[in-house]
Structures are given as C-alpha cells and as structure tokens.
Amino acid sequence: MKVRVLGCSGAIAKDCKTTSFLLDAAMLIDAGTGVGDLTLEEMLGIDHVFLTHSHLDHIAALPLMVDAVASRRKSPVTLHALPETLSALKTHVFNNVIWPDFTLLPTVQNPFIQFSPLSVGEVREIGNLMIEALPASHSVPAVGYAASSAGGVNWVFTGDTGHNPALWSRINQMRVGMLVIETAFSNRESELAVLSKHLAPQTLAQELRHIDQSNLYPIYITHTKPAETNLIMNEIALFEHSTMAGAACEHDIRWLSAGQEFEL
C-alpha cells in the first residue's frame, strides 16, 4: 500500500495545505486543500473518498475536485463517512447555495457523487485495501481510519481527536506499521485544545502512554497550526525526556510533511 501525503497542516499558509492522504492512487482519506496538488488525471483516478468529519479543513477541496473531473467520469465518486458527516455535507455544501447538489446532478440516476454511510468499527474492502473506521472524540461526529493491504500492517490515522481511550484499545489489537496523530495546539493553548477536542504536546504524551510497549512503531505528527509548528515540535521533543511521558521507553516521533510518500 502506498500513502502519499497531500496535506497535513491545521490551516493554510505558504507551503501549508490542509489534511488529505492519497492511498494507492484511487482513494482519498479526507479532502483538504492538499488535493489541489493533484493533476487532473490523478483526480480522475479517485473513485472513493473517506472523510473523518465535516470540518472545512478536511473537506475544502472536495466540491472543486469533483467539479474538475465530473465531465470525464462515467461513475459517481463514492463518499464514505458517518451519517452525520454526510448530512452536514448535504445541508451545508451540496445544497445548491454554497455548491450545486452533486448527489442529484447531472441526473438522479447517474450523479457526480454518491453517499455511503459507515459506522465506527465498520470495515470496507475497496480493491486490495481494507479500511476500518476507528473511534474519534472530536467537537463534531468523527472517526479515524486504519488502512491495510492483504496481510500487511496498518497505516493508522487518528483524524481530529482529543482524549480517546477507545482508539487505543482498538489500535493495540492491530499490527501497526505507522501512526499519524494530530497535535493541533502548543501547550500554551492547551485549554483551547481541550475545549475544541484536539491534542497539545502534554495531552499527546498522556495519550501515547496507552500504546502497548510490545508494539512500537513510527509516530508522525500532523495538523499543527502553521504559526505554532516549530513550538509544538520542540515541546514534543522535550516531553520524551520528562515525567510527562510516564513511560520507560522513547517513542519514534517524526514530523509529517506534504509530499512525503510511504509504502507499507
């Protein structure tokens, strides 16, 4: 399985693109502004989009991407997400006010997009990939995802999430090859992080204590705010050498950046 990071920033700025990952050239996990780096041919090859939640930084490019290739497609793009997320898209985006209703255009029988509701714990088999919806704890209904090819290790993406014991309970049952976890705020904004159900370095440290020490793997940090990225990474580097970590071993923590490609 190949994973290409299209965007992994918590906001936009020069060289900062919001969340989107391309899996095996035919599937997106989230559709933030990073999708804009794809060519038309690459966009045309995307048949499935799995959304973690409805916030703008995770869906911003979706209407524009579908519009860019709609005239050349012969089948709808399938959007997989929680029912609440799909309802939000229908109400607030594909509503003929913000954007045309692509679930009805050009015809009801052959629309540009189709919705496929999923639930936490559900597994979808798309081609050679298995995609599982993982629990997330965010300010709106949300999920994370685990993706793997047959017999391979899991690429795990938490999505936007705060304190989340259910996630670690499931992850510790998996063969994980790589974990992508958000840390949106620095410690100086830790109260805001808690209120908005995001992580800061000190709460990230607490969450990582739940990882089974017999199954360690690279951990990539995503969704940092551009103005605070350096501070966040410095605070993360410090906590492994402090009592905040509360664990005997150091984690292999790295910074995710747009343009990176991984093969699992």
XYZ file of N, CA and C in Angstrom, residues 106-254:
447
model
N -25.490 15.038 -12.775
C -26.411 15.613 -13.768
C -27.804 14.986 -13.768
N -27.920 13.756 -13.227
C -29.231 13.129 -13.084
C -29.274 12.369 -11.763
N -30.475 12.108 -11.299
C -30.638 11.319 -10.085
C -30.081 9.914 -10.282
N -30.233 9.381 -11.498
C -29.790 8.020 -11.784
C -28.271 7.914 -11.909
N -27.618 8.991 -12.308
C -26.166 8.955 -12.517
C -25.537 10.245 -11.998
N -25.487 10.401 -10.661
C -24.964 11.643 -10.080
C -23.435 11.682 -10.099
N -22.903 12.861 -9.829
C -21.448 13.021 -9.743
C -20.882 12.381 -8.479
N -21.657 12.424 -7.374
C -21.210 11.790 -6.135
C -22.338 10.946 -5.554
N -21.962 9.939 -4.789
C -22.944 9.160 -4.050
C -22.444 8.969 -2.623
N -23.372 8.957 -1.686
C -23.042 8.826 -0.270
C -23.089 7.364 0.151
N -22.125 6.987 0.994
C -22.078 5.628 1.544
C -21.830 5.723 3.044
N -22.890 5.759 3.855
C -22.727 5.910 5.313
C -21.986 4.725 5.917
N -21.149 5.017 6.906
C -20.478 3.949 7.652
C -20.571 4.226 9.135
N -20.177 3.253 9.921
C -20.228 3.392 11.382
C -18.877 3.026 11.972
N -18.632 3.461 13.191
C -17.382 3.144 13.886
C -17.246 1.626 14.004
N -16.075 1.120 13.668
C -15.822 -0.307 13.707
C -16.090 -1.015 12.401
N -16.766 -0.349 11.479
C -17.070 -0.970 10.193
C -15.818 -1.059 9.331
N -15.713 -2.143 8.578
C -14.578 -2.366 7.684
C -15.088 -2.398 6.247
N -14.447 -1.631 5.382
C -14.779 -1.614 3.960
C -13.612 -2.207 3.173
N -13.925 -3.075 2.233
C -12.920 -3.635 1.341
C -13.048 -2.944 -0.011
N -12.025 -2.176 -0.372
C -12.018 -1.429 -1.626
C -10.796 -1.876 -2.417
N -11.010 -2.654 -3.466
C -9.886 -3.190 -4.216
C -9.034 -4.070 -3.326
N -7.745 -3.740 -3.232
C -6.827 -4.509 -2.397
C -6.727 -3.988 -0.977
N -7.486 -2.947 -0.648
C -7.338 -2.295 0.648
C -8.505 -2.606 1.574
N -8.173 -2.701 2.856
C -9.168 -2.821 3.911
C -9.134 -1.525 4.717
N -10.289 -0.880 4.853
C -10.388 0.387 5.565
C -11.328 0.214 6.745
N -10.831 0.482 7.945
C -11.656 0.372 9.151
C -11.861 1.744 9.775
N -13.097 2.039 10.110
C -13.417 3.297 10.785
C -13.127 3.162 12.274
N -12.267 4.032 12.787
C -11.838 3.984 14.187
C -12.538 5.069 15.003
N -12.699 4.841 16.293
C -13.347 5.861 17.129
C -12.497 7.123 17.250
N -13.156 8.264 17.203
C -12.509 9.552 17.457
C -13.383 10.324 18.434
N -12.784 11.286 19.116
C -13.521 12.111 20.071
C -13.264 13.568 19.719
N -14.185 14.151 18.964
C -13.982 15.499 18.449
C -15.220 16.345 18.718
N -15.184 17.603 18.306
C -16.281 18.529 18.578
C -17.489 18.289 17.685
N -17.321 17.522 16.632
C -18.415 17.046 15.789
C -18.234 15.545 15.628
N -19.259 14.820 15.212
C -19.073 13.378 14.995
C -17.901 13.124 14.058
N -17.034 12.186 14.444
C -15.788 11.989 13.703
C -15.287 10.564 13.869
N -14.444 10.166 12.955
C -13.762 8.875 13.012
C -12.305 9.078 12.611
N -11.485 8.070 12.917
C -10.178 7.928 12.314
C -10.258 6.748 11.362
N -9.134 6.384 10.758
C -9.135 5.241 9.850
C -7.861 4.426 10.001
N -8.010 3.112 9.801
C -6.882 2.205 9.652
C -6.987 1.593 8.264
N -5.894 1.608 7.528
C -5.887 1.065 6.171
C -4.755 0.065 6.033
N -5.038 -1.026 5.353
C -4.009 -2.042 5.125
C -4.318 -2.784 3.834
N -3.285 -3.332 3.239
C -3.464 -4.255 2.123
C -3.475 -5.665 2.691
N -3.831 -6.629 1.876
C -3.989 -8.007 2.350
C -2.716 -8.487 3.041
N -2.849 -8.844 4.323
C -1.720 -9.387 5.059
C -0.701 -8.371 5.517
N -0.913 -7.084 5.204
C 0.072 -6.068 5.550
C -0.225 -5.399 6.872
N 0.692 -4.536 7.294
C 0.492 -3.780 8.521
C -0.457 -2.615 8.257
N -0.958 -2.027 9.321
C -1.926 -0.940 9.215
C -1.260 0.433 9.218
N -1.717 1.269 8.311
C -1.486 2.702 8.382
C -2.666 3.273 9.159
N -2.383 3.933 10.292
C -3.447 4.401 11.174
C -3.427 5.929 11.240
N -4.600 6.510 11.032
C -4.769 7.960 11.098
C -5.854 8.261 12.123
N -5.508 9.025 13.150
C -6.463 9.298 14.222
C -7.578 10.234 13.801
N -7.368 11.018 12.724
C -8.259 12.136 12.473
C -8.114 13.160 13.590
N -9.030 14.114 13.640
C -9.001 15.102 14.720
C -9.597 14.459 15.966
N -8.868 14.512 17.065
C -9.351 13.816 18.256
C -8.712 14.377 19.513
N -9.458 14.330 20.583
C -8.923 14.620 21.899
C -8.663 13.319 22.634
N -8.836 13.345 23.950
C -8.635 12.154 24.776
C -9.542 11.032 24.269
N -8.961 9.845 24.013
C -9.711 8.832 23.280
C -9.296 7.412 23.655
N -9.672 6.924 24.841
C -9.284 5.575 25.264
C -9.747 4.483 24.308
N -10.919 4.652 23.690
C -11.440 3.624 22.787
C -10.535 3.421 21.583
N -9.910 4.489 21.124
C -8.995 4.370 19.984
C -7.820 3.462 20.319
N -7.198 3.684 21.472
C -6.018 2.909 21.842
C -6.374 1.451 22.116
N -7.550 1.221 22.634
C -7.990 -0.148 22.846
C -8.019 -0.914 21.536
N -8.486 -0.263 20.479
C -8.530 -0.925 19.172
C -7.142 -0.997 18.532
N -6.379 0.082 18.590
C -5.061 0.102 17.965
C -4.163 -0.982 18.547
N -4.250 -1.199 19.847
C -3.391 -2.200 20.487
C -3.729 -3.631 20.067
N -4.820 -3.806 19.356
C -5.168 -5.116 18.807
C -4.655 -5.299 17.387
N -4.070 -4.255 16.821
C -3.676 -4.261 15.404
C -2.180 -4.413 15.221
N -1.798 -4.842 14.039
C -0.412 -4.743 13.590
C -0.260 -3.387 12.921
N 0.377 -2.468 13.625
C 0.504 -1.093 13.143
C 1.888 -0.881 12.552
N 1.917 -0.335 11.356
C 3.192 -0.009 10.732
C 3.534 1.459 10.844
N 2.500 2.294 11.041
C 2.702 3.744 11.090
C 1.455 4.383 11.679
N 1.668 5.316 12.591
C 0.568 6.057 13.199
C 0.709 7.531 12.866
N -0.368 8.118 12.357
C -0.427 9.558 12.105
C -1.408 10.140 13.113
N -0.910 11.030 13.963
C -1.741 11.567 15.043
C -1.647 13.087 15.078
N -2.768 13.719 15.320
C -2.792 15.175 15.328
C -2.248 15.767 16.618
N -1.653 16.942 16.498
C -1.311 17.776 17.653
C -1.484 19.213 17.179
N -2.695 19.729 17.337
C -3.060 20.988 16.700
C -2.541 22.217 17.413
N -2.349 22.121 18.738
C -2.013 23.305 19.518
C -0.755 23.082 20.340
N -0.098 24.184 20.706
C 1.033 24.114 21.627
C 0.499 24.044 23.054
N 1.389 23.792 23.999
C 0.973 23.690 25.400
C 0.392 24.996 25.947
N 0.841 26.126 25.410
C 0.308 27.394 25.908
C -1.165 27.572 25.547
N -1.642 26.783 24.578
C -3.056 26.817 24.215
C -3.740 25.491 24.546
N -3.239 24.833 25.585
C -3.764 23.512 25.936
C -5.225 23.569 26.359
N -5.651 24.664 26.996
C -7.061 24.780 27.378
C -7.952 24.839 26.148
N -7.525 25.577 25.132
C -8.273 25.641 23.883
C -8.298 24.279 23.201
N -7.182 23.566 23.286
C -7.124 22.227 22.706
C -8.157 21.309 23.344
N -8.255 21.371 24.667
C -9.230 20.530 25.370
C -10.654 20.925 24.986
N -10.929 22.229 24.934
C -12.270 22.698 24.598
C -12.679 22.287 23.192
N -11.736 22.326 22.268
C -12.041 22.002 20.872
C -11.797 20.536 20.537
N -11.420 19.771 21.540
C -11.141 18.337 21.390
C -10.060 18.082 20.344
N -8.930 18.736 20.585
C -7.686 18.496 19.865
C -6.627 18.121 20.905
N -5.437 17.800 20.408
C -4.323 17.488 21.291
C -3.299 18.614 21.285
N -2.622 18.766 22.399
C -1.414 19.574 22.551
C -0.319 18.624 23.008
N 0.957 19.025 22.973
C 2.022 18.086 23.355
C 1.821 17.411 24.702
N 1.351 18.127 25.707
C 1.206 17.500 27.019
C 0.083 16.460 27.026
N -0.991 16.699 26.265
C -2.052 15.690 26.190
C -1.693 14.583 25.207
N -0.906 14.905 24.192
C -0.376 13.850 23.319
C 0.442 12.862 24.136
N 1.284 13.365 25.022
C 2.108 12.495 25.862
C 1.250 11.550 26.678
N 0.166 12.083 27.217
C -0.736 11.247 28.010
C -1.397 10.180 27.145
N -1.768 10.542 25.928
C -2.401 9.568 25.034
C -1.427 8.455 24.636
N -0.170 8.814 24.378
C 0.805 7.813 23.932
C 1.149 6.808 25.025
N 0.814 7.122 26.262
C 1.034 6.162 27.355
C 0.192 4.902 27.157
N -0.850 4.999 26.354
C -1.754 3.860 26.157
C -1.233 2.861 25.130
N -0.155 3.197 24.433
C 0.371 2.296 23.411
C 1.001 1.070 24.060
N 0.669 -0.078 23.558
C 1.266 -1.332 24.015
C 2.763 -1.303 23.733
N 3.579 -1.397 24.770
C 5.030 -1.269 24.633
C 5.654 -2.399 23.809
N 4.915 -3.464 23.611
C 5.433 -4.565 22.788
C 5.203 -4.336 21.311
N 4.522 -3.248 20.960
C 4.186 -2.991 19.558
C 4.451 -1.530 19.238
N 5.720 -1.136 19.227
C 6.088 0.241 18.928
C 6.267 0.435 17.430
N 6.022 1.658 16.967
C 6.030 1.956 15.530
C 6.277 3.454 15.362
N 6.663 3.885 14.171
C 6.865 5.325 13.947
C 5.561 6.096 14.145
N 5.674 7.254 14.775
C 4.529 8.120 15.035
C 4.777 9.449 14.333
N 3.871 9.823 13.446
C 4.017 11.060 12.678
C 3.003 12.091 13.156
N 3.487 13.294 13.396
C 2.652 14.373 13.913
C 2.053 15.167 12.754
N 0.735 15.371 12.813
C 0.031 16.102 11.766
C -0.854 17.177 12.381
N -1.396 18.043 11.516
C -2.417 19.019 11.878
C -1.904 20.123 12.795
N -0.622 20.413 12.785
C -0.108 21.536 13.565
C -0.511 22.852 12.908
N -0.773 23.857 13.731
C -1.057 25.188 13.208
C 0.242 25.789 12.675
N 0.231 26.369 11.463
C 1.475 26.872 10.871
C 2.259 27.821 11.758
N 1.562 28.690 12.492
C 2.251 29.674 13.343
C 2.902 29.044 14.559
N 2.506 27.797 14.870
C 2.995 27.160 16.096
C 3.748 25.862 15.838
N 3.978 25.520 14.583
C 4.572 24.216 14.271
C 5.914 24.013 14.970
N 6.804 24.971 14.884
C 8.126 24.809 15.497
C 8.024 24.666 17.009
N 7.162 25.462 17.622
C 6.979 25.377 19.071
C 6.407 24.016 19.455
N 5.420 23.554 18.724
C 4.811 22.254 19.019
C 5.838 21.136 18.917
N 6.629 21.147 17.878
C 7.616 20.084 17.698
C 8.692 20.140 18.765
N 9.079 21.341 19.178
C 10.055 21.455 20.259
C 9.484 20.930 21.569
N 8.216 21.212 21.837
C 7.592 20.734 23.061
C 7.442 19.207 23.043
N 7.159 18.671 21.876
C 7.069 17.209 21.760
C 8.440 16.574 21.986
N 9.485 17.183 21.430
C 10.836 16.645 21.609
C 11.234 16.630 23.077
N 10.743 17.597 23.840
C 11.101 17.688 25.252
C 10.370 16.665 26.115
N 9.123 16.330 25.746
C 8.350 15.539 26.697
C 8.849 14.108 26.832
N 9.569 13.610 25.865
C 10.086 12.251 25.986
C 11.171 12.149 27.048
N 11.695 13.296 27.435
C 12.755 13.296 28.436
C 12.268 13.906 29.754
N 10.965 13.891 29.927
C 10.389 14.452 31.149
C 9.411 13.463 31.758
N 8.900 13.790 32.909
C 7.924 12.917 33.566
C 6.584 12.954 32.877
N 6.389 13.873 31.917
C 5.121 13.927 31.198
C 4.852 12.632 30.462
N 5.891 12.038 29.908
C 5.695 10.848 29.092
C 5.206 9.680 29.923
N 5.720 9.530 31.123
C 5.251 8.487 32.019
C 5.494 7.092 31.513
N 6.464 6.908 30.657
C 6.743 5.580 30.098
C 8.241 5.353 30.097
N 8.623 4.092 30.116
C 10.036 3.755 30.228
C 10.783 3.939 28.919
N 10.088 3.871 27.795
C 10.778 3.940 26.507
C 10.428 5.224 25.774
N 11.255 5.580 24.827
C 11.000 6.729 23.989
C 10.297 6.277 22.723
N 9.339 7.079 22.281
C 8.646 6.790 21.032
C 9.449 7.352 19.862
N 9.248 6.756 18.707
C 9.886 7.215 17.481
C 8.956 8.243 16.837
N 9.100 9.501 17.262
C 8.189 10.555 16.820
C 8.843 11.385 15.720
N 8.080 11.592 14.647
C 8.581 12.323 13.479
C 7.550 13.356 13.046
